[in-house]
mmCIF file with all atom_site columns, C-alpha atoms in Angstrom:
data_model
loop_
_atom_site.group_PDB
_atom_site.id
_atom_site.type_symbol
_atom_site.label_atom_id
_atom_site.label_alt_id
_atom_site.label_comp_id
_atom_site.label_asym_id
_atom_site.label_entity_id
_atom_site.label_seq_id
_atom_site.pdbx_PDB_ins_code
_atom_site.Cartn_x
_atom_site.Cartn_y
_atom_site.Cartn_z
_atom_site.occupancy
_atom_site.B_iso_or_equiv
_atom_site.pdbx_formal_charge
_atom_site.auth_seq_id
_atom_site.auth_comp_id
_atom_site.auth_asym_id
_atom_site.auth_atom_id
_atom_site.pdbx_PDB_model_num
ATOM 1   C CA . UNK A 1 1   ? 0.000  0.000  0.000   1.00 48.00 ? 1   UNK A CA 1
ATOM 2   C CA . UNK A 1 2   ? 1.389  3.047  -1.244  1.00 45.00 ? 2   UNK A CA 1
ATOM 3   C CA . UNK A 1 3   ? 0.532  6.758  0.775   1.00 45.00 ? 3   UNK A CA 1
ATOM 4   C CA . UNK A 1 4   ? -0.032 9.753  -0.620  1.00 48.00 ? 4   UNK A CA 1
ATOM 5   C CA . UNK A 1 5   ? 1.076  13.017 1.362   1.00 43.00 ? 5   UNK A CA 1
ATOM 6   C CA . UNK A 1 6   ? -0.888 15.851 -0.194  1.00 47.00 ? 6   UNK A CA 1
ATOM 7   C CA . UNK A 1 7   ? 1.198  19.153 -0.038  1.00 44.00 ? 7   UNK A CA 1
ATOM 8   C CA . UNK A 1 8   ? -0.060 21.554 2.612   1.00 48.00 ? 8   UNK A CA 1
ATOM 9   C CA . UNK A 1 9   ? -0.683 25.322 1.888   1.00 50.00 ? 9   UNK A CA 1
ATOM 10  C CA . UNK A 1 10  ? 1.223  27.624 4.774   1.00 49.00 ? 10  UNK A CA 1
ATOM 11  C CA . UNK A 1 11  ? 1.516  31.033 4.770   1.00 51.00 ? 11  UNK A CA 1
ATOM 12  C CA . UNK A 1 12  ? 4.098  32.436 2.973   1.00 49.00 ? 12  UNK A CA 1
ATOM 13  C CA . UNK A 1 13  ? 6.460  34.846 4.959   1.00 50.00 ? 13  UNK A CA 1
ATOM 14  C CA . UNK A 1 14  ? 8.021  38.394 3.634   1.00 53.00 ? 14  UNK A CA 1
ATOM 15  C CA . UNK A 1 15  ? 11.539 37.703 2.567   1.00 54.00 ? 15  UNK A CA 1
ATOM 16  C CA . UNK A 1 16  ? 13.411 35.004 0.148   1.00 52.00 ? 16  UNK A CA 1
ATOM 17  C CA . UNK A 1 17  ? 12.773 30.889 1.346   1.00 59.00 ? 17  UNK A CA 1
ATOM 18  C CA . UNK A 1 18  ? 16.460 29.282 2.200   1.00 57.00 ? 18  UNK A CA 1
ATOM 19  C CA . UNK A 1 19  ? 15.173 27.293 -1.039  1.00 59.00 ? 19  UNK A CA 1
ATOM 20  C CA . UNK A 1 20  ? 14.718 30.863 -3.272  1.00 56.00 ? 20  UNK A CA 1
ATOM 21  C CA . UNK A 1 21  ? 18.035 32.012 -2.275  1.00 50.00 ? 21  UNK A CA 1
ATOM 22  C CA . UNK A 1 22  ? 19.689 28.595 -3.209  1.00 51.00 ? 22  UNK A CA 1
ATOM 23  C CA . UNK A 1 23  ? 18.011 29.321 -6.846  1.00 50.00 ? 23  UNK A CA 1
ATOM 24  C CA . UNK A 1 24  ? 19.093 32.864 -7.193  1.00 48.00 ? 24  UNK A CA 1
ATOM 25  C CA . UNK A 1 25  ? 22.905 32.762 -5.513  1.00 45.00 ? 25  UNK A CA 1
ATOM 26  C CA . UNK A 1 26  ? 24.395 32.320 -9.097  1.00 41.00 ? 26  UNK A CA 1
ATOM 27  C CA . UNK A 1 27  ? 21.956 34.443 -11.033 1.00 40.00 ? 27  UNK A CA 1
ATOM 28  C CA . UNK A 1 28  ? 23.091 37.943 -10.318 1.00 47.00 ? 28  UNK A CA 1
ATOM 29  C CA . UNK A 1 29  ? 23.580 40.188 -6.934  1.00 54.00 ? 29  UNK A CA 1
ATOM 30  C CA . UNK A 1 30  ? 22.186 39.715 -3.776  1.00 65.00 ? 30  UNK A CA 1
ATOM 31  C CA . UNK A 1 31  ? 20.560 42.455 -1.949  1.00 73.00 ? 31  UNK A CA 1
ATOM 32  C CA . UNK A 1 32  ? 19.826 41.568 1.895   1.00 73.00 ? 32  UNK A CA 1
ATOM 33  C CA . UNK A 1 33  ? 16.501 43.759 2.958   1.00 73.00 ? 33  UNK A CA 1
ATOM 34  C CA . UNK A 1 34  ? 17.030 44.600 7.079   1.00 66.00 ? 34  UNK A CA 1
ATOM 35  C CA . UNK A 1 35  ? 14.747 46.822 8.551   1.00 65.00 ? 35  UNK A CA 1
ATOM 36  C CA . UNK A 1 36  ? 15.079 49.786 6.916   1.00 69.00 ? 36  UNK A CA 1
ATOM 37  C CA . UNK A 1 37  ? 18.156 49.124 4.685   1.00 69.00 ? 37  UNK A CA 1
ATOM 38  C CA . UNK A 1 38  ? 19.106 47.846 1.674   1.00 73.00 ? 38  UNK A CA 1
ATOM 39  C CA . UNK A 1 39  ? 22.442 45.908 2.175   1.00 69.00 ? 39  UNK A CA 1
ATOM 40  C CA . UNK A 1 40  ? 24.966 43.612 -0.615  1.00 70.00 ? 40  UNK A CA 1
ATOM 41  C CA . UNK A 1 41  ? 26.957 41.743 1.586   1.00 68.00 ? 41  UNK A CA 1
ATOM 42  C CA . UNK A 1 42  ? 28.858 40.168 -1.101  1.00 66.00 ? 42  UNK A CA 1
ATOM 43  C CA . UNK A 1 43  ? 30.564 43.816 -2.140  1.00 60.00 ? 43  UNK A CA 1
ATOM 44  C CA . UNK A 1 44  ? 30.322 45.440 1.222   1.00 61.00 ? 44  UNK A CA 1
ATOM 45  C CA . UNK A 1 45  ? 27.424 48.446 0.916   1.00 68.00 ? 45  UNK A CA 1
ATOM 46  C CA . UNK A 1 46  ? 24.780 49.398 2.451   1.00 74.00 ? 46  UNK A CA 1
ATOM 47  C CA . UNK A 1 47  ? 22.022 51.798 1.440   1.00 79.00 ? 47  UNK A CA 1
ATOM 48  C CA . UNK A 1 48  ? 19.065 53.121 4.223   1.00 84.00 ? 48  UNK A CA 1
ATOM 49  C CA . UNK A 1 49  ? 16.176 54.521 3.510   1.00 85.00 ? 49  UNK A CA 1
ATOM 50  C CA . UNK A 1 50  ? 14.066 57.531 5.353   1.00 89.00 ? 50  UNK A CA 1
ATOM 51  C CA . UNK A 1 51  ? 10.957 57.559 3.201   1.00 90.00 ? 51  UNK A CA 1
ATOM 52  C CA . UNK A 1 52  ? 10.600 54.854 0.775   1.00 92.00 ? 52  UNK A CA 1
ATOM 53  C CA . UNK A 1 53  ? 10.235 51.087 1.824   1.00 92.00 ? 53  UNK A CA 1
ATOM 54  C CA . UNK A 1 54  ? 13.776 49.126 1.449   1.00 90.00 ? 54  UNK A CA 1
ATOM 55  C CA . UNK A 1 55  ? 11.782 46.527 -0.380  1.00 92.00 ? 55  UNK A CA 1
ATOM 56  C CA . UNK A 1 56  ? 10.728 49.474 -2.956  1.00 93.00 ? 56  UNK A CA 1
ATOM 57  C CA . UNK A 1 57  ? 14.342 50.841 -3.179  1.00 92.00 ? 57  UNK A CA 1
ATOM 58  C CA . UNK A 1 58  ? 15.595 47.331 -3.721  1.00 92.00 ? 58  UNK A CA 1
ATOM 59  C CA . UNK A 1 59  ? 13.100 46.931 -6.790  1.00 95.00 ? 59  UNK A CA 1
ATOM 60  C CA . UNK A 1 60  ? 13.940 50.599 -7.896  1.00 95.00 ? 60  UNK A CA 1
ATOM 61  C CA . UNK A 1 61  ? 17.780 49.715 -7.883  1.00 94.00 ? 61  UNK A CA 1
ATOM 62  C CA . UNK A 1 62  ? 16.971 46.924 -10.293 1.00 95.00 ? 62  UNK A CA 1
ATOM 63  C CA . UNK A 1 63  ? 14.488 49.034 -12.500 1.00 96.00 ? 63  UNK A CA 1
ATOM 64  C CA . UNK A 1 64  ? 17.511 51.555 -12.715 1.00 96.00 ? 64  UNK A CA 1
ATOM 65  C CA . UNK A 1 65  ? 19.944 48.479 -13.868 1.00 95.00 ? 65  UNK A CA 1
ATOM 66  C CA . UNK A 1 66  ? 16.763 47.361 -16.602 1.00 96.00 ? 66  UNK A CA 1
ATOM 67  C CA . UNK A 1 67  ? 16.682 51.026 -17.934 1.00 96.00 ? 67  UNK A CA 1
ATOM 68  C CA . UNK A 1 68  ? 20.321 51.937 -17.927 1.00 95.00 ? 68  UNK A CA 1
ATOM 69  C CA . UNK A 1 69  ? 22.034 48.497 -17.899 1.00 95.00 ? 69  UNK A CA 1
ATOM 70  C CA . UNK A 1 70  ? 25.968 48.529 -17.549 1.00 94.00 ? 70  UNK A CA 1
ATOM 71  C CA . UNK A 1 71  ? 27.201 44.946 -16.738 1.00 91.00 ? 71  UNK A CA 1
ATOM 72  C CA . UNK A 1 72  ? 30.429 46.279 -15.706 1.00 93.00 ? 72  UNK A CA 1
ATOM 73  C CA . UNK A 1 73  ? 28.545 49.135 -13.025 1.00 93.00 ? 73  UNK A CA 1
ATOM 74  C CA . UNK A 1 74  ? 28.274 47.450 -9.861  1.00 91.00 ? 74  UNK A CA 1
ATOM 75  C CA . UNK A 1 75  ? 24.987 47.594 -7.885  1.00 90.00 ? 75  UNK A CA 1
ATOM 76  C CA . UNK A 1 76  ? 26.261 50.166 -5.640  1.00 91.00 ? 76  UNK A CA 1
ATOM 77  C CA . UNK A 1 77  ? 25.710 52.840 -8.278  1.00 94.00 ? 77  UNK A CA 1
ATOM 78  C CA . UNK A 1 78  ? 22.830 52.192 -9.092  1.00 95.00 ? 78  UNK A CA 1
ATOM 79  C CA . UNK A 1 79  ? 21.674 52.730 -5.528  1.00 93.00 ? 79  UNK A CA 1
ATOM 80  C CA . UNK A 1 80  ? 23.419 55.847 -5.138  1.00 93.00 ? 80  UNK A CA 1
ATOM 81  C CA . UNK A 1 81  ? 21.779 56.693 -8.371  1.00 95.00 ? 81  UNK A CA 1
ATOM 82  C CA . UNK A 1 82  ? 18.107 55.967 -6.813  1.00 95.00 ? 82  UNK A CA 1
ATOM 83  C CA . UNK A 1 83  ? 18.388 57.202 -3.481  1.00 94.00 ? 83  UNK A CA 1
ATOM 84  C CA . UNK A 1 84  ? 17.339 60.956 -4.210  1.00 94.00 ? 84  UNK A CA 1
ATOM 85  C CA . UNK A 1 85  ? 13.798 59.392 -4.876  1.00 95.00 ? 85  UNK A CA 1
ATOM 86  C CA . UNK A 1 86  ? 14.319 58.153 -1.314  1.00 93.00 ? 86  UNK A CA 1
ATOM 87  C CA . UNK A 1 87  ? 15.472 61.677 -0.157  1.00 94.00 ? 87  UNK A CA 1
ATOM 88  C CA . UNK A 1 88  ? 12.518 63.619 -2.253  1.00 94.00 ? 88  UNK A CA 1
ATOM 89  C CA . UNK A 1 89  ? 9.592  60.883 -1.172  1.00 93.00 ? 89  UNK A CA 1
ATOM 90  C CA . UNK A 1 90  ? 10.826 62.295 2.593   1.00 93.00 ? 90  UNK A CA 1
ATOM 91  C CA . UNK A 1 91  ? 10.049 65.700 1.629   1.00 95.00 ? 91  UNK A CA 1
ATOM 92  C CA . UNK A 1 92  ? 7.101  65.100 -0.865  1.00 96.00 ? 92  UNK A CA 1
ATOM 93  C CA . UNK A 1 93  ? 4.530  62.481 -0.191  1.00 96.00 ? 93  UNK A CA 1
ATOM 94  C CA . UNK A 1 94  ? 3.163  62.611 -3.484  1.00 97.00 ? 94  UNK A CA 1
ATOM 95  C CA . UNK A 1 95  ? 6.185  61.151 -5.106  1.00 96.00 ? 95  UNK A CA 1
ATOM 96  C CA . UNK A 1 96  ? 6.292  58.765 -2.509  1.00 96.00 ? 96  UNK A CA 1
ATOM 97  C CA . UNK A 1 97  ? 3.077  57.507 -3.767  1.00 97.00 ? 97  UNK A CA 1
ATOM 98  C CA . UNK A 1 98  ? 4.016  57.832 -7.416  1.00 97.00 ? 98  UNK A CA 1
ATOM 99  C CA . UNK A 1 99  ? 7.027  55.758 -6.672  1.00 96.00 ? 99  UNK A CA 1
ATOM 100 C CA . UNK A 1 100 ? 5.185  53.052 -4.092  1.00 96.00 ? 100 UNK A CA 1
ATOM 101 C CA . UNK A 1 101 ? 2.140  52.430 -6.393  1.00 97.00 ? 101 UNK A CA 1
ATOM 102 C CA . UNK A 1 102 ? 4.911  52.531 -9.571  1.00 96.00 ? 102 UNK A CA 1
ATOM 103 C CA . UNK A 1 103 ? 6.796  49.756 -7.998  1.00 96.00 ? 103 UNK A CA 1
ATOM 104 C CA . UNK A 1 104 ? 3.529  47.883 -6.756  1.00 96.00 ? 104 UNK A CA 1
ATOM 105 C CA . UNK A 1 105 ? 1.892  47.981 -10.011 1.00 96.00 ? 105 UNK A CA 1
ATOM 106 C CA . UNK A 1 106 ? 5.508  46.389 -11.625 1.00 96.00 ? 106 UNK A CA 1
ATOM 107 C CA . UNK A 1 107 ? 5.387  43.659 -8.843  1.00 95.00 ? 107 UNK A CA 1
ATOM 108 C CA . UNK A 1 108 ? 1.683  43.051 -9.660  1.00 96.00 ? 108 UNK A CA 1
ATOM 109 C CA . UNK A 1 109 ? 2.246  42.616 -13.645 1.00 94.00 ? 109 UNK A CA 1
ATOM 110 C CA . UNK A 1 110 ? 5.180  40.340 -12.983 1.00 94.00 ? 110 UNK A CA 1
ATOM 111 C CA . UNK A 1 111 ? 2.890  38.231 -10.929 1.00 91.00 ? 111 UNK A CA 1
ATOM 112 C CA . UNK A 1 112 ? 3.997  35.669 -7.648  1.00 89.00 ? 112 UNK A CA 1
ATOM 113 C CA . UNK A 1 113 ? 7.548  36.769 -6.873  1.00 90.00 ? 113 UNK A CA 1
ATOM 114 C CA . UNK A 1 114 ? 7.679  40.589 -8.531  1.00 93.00 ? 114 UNK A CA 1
ATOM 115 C CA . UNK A 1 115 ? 9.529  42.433 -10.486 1.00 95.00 ? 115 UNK A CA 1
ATOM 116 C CA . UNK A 1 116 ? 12.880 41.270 -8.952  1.00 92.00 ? 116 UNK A CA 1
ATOM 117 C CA . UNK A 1 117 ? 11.890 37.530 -9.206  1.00 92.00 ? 117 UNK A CA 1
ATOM 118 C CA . UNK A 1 118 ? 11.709 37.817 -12.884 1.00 91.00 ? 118 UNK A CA 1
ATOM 119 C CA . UNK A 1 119 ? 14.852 35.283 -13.632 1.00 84.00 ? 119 UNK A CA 1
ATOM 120 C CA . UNK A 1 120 ? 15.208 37.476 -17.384 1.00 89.00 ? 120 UNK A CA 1
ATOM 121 C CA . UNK A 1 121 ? 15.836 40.814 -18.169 1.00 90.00 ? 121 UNK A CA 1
ATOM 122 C CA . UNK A 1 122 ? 13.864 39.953 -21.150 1.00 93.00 ? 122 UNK A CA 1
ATOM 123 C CA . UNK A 1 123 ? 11.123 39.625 -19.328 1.00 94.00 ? 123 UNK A CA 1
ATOM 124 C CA . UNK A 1 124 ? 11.799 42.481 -16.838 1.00 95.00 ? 124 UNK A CA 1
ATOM 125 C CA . UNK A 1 125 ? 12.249 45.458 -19.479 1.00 95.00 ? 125 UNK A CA 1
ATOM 126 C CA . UNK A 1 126 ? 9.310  43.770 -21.203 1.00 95.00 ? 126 UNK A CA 1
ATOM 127 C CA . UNK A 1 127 ? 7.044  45.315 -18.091 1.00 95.00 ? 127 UNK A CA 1
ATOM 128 C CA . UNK A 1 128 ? 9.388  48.405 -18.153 1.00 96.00 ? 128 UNK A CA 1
ATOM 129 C CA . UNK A 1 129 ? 8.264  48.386 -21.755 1.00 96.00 ? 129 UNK A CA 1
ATOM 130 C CA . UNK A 1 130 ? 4.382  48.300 -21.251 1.00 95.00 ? 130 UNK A CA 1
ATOM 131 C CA . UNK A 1 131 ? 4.907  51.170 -18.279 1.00 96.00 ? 131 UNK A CA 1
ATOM 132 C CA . UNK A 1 132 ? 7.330  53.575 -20.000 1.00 95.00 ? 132 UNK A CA 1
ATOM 133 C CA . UNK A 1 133 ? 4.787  56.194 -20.887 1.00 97.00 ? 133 UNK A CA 1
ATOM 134 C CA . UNK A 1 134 ? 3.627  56.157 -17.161 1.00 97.00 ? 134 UNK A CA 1
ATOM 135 C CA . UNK A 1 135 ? 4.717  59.221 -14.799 1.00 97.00 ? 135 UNK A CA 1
ATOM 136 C CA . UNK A 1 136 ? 6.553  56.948 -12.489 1.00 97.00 ? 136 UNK A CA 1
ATOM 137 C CA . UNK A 1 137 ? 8.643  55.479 -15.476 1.00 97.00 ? 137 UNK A CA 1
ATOM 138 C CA . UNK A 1 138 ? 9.546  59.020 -16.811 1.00 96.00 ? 138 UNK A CA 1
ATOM 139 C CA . UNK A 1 139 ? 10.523 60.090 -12.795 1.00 96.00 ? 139 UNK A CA 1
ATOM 140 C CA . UNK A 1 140 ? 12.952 57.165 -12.821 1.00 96.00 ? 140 UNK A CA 1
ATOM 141 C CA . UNK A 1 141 ? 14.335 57.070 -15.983 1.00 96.00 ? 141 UNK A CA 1
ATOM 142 C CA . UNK A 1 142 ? 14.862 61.194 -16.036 1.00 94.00 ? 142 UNK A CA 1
ATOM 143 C CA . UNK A 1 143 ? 16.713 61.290 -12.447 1.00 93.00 ? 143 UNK A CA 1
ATOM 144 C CA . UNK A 1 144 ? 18.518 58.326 -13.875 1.00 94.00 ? 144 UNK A CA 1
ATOM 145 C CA . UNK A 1 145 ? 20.171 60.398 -16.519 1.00 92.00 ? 145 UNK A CA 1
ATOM 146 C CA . UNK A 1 146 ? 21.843 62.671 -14.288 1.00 93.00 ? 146 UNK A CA 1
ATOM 147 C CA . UNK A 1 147 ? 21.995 60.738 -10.939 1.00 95.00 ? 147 UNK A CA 1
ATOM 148 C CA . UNK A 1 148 ? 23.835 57.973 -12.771 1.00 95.00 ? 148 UNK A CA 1
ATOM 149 C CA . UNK A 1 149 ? 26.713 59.458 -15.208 1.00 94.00 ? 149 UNK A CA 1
ATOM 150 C CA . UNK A 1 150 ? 27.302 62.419 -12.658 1.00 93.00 ? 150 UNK A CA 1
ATOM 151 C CA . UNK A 1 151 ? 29.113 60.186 -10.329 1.00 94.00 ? 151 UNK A CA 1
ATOM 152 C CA . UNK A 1 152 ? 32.333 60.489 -10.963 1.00 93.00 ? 152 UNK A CA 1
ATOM 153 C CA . UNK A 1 153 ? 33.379 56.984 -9.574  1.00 93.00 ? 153 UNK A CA 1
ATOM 154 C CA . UNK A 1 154 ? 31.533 55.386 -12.697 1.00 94.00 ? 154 UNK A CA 1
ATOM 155 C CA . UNK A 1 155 ? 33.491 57.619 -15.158 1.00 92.00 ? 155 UNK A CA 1
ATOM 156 C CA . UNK A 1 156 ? 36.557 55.965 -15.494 1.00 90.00 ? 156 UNK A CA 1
ATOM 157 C CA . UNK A 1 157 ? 34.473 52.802 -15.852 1.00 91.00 ? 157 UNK A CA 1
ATOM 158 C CA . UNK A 1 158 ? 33.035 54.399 -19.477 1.00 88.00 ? 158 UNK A CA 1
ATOM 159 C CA . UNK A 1 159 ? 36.675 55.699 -20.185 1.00 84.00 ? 159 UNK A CA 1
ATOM 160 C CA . UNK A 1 160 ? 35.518 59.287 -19.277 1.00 84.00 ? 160 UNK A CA 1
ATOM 161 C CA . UNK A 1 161 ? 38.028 61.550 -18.041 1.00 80.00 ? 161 UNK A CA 1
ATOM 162 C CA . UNK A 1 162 ? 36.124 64.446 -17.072 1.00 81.00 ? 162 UNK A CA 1
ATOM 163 C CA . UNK A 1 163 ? 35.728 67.569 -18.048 1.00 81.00 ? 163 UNK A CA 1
ATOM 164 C CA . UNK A 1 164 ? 38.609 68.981 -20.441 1.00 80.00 ? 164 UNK A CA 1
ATOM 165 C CA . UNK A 1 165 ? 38.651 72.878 -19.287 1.00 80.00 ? 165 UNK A CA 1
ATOM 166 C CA . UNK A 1 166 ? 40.688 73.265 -16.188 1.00 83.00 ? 166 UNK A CA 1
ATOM 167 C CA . UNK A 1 167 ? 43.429 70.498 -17.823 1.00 78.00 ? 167 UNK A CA 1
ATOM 168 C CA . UNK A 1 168 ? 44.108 72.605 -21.251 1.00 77.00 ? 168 UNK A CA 1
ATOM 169 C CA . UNK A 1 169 ? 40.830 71.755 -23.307 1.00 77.00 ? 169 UNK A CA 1
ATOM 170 C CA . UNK A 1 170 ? 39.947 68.989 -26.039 1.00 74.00 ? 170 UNK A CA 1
ATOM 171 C CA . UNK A 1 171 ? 42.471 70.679 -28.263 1.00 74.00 ? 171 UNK A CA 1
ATOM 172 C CA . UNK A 1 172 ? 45.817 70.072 -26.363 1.00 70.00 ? 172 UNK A CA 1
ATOM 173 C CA . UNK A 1 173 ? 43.984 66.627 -25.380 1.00 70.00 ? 173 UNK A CA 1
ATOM 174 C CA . UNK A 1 174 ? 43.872 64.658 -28.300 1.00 68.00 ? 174 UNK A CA 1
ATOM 175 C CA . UNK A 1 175 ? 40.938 66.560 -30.399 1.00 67.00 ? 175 UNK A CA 1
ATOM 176 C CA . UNK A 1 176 ? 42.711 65.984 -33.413 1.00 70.00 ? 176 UNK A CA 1
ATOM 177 C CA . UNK A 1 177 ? 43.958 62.221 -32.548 1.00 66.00 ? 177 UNK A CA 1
ATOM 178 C CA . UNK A 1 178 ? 42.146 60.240 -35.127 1.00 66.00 ? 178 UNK A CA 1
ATOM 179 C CA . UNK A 1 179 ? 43.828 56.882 -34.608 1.00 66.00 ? 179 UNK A CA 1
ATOM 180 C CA . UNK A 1 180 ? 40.943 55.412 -33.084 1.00 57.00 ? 180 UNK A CA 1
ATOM 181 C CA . UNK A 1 181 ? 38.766 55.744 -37.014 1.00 53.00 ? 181 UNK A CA 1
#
């Protein structure tokens, strides 16, 4: 006689299952949510949040590496980059909201697990795709622009140098190097 054990529902607890972690510990970077900070233990950083939900700013670090992705740009950045949505959703509650309900309504499309469970960025900047027109994908992308490639830690990354002026100019730089063509 053979039994069968039917698999019991249970309530399913904020967080990653030891099992979920497992799956995603070669897939890309983990990001340890703690109270009211955002923390990669695997390359040392931490990020807290005032206004925003860590949860959100995890999702929202993500979104920023979907909509601007650098391989070579480590996480850190990126959260650097998104924090001033943080620091403005202190001072104005109505882009707190814009950026909660943006984030909720990604999590929502992507269905059980959210946005950051999606295992493909195909499949993530498909959603980004389908919200891009939205007022919370315009906030992100256009604070992205600046917040982003105005940290001057990520310039040498893109081979930037800085700003030519105070060192002589383009012209006594190289201006008229054309070896590169």
């Amino acid at each position: 006689m053979v039994t069968i054990y039917e698999r019991q529902p249970h309530e399913r607890k904020p967080g990653l299952s030891r099992r979920e972690l497992l799956k995603r510990g070669g897939a890309g970077a983990l990001l340890i949510i703690s109270g009211g900070a955002v923390i990669s233990p695997e390359h040392a950083w931490g990020l807290e949040t005032a206004a925003l939900k860590p949860e959100t700013m995890a999702t929202l670090i993500q979104v920023a590496r979907d909509i601007y992705p650098h391989d070579q740009v480590p996480d850190k950045y990126y959260a650097i980059a998104v924090k001033g949505h943080d620091e403005t959703a202190a001072k104005d509650p109505a882009h707190k909201e814009l950026i909660e309900k943006g984030i909720a309504d990604l999590d929502k499309k992507a269905g059980s697990g959210g946005y950051r469970g999606l295992g493909w960025e195909e499949q993530r900047v498909a959603l980004l795709k389908e919200v891009e027109k939205t007022p919370f994908f315009q906030a992100v992308r256009g604070g992205l622009v600046v917040s982003l490639y105005n940290q001057k830690e990520v310039w040498p990354i893109f081979g930037y140098e800085g700003e030519s002026y105070s060192k002589g100019g383009y012209i006594a730089r190289g201006f008229n190097d054309i070896e590169w063509l």
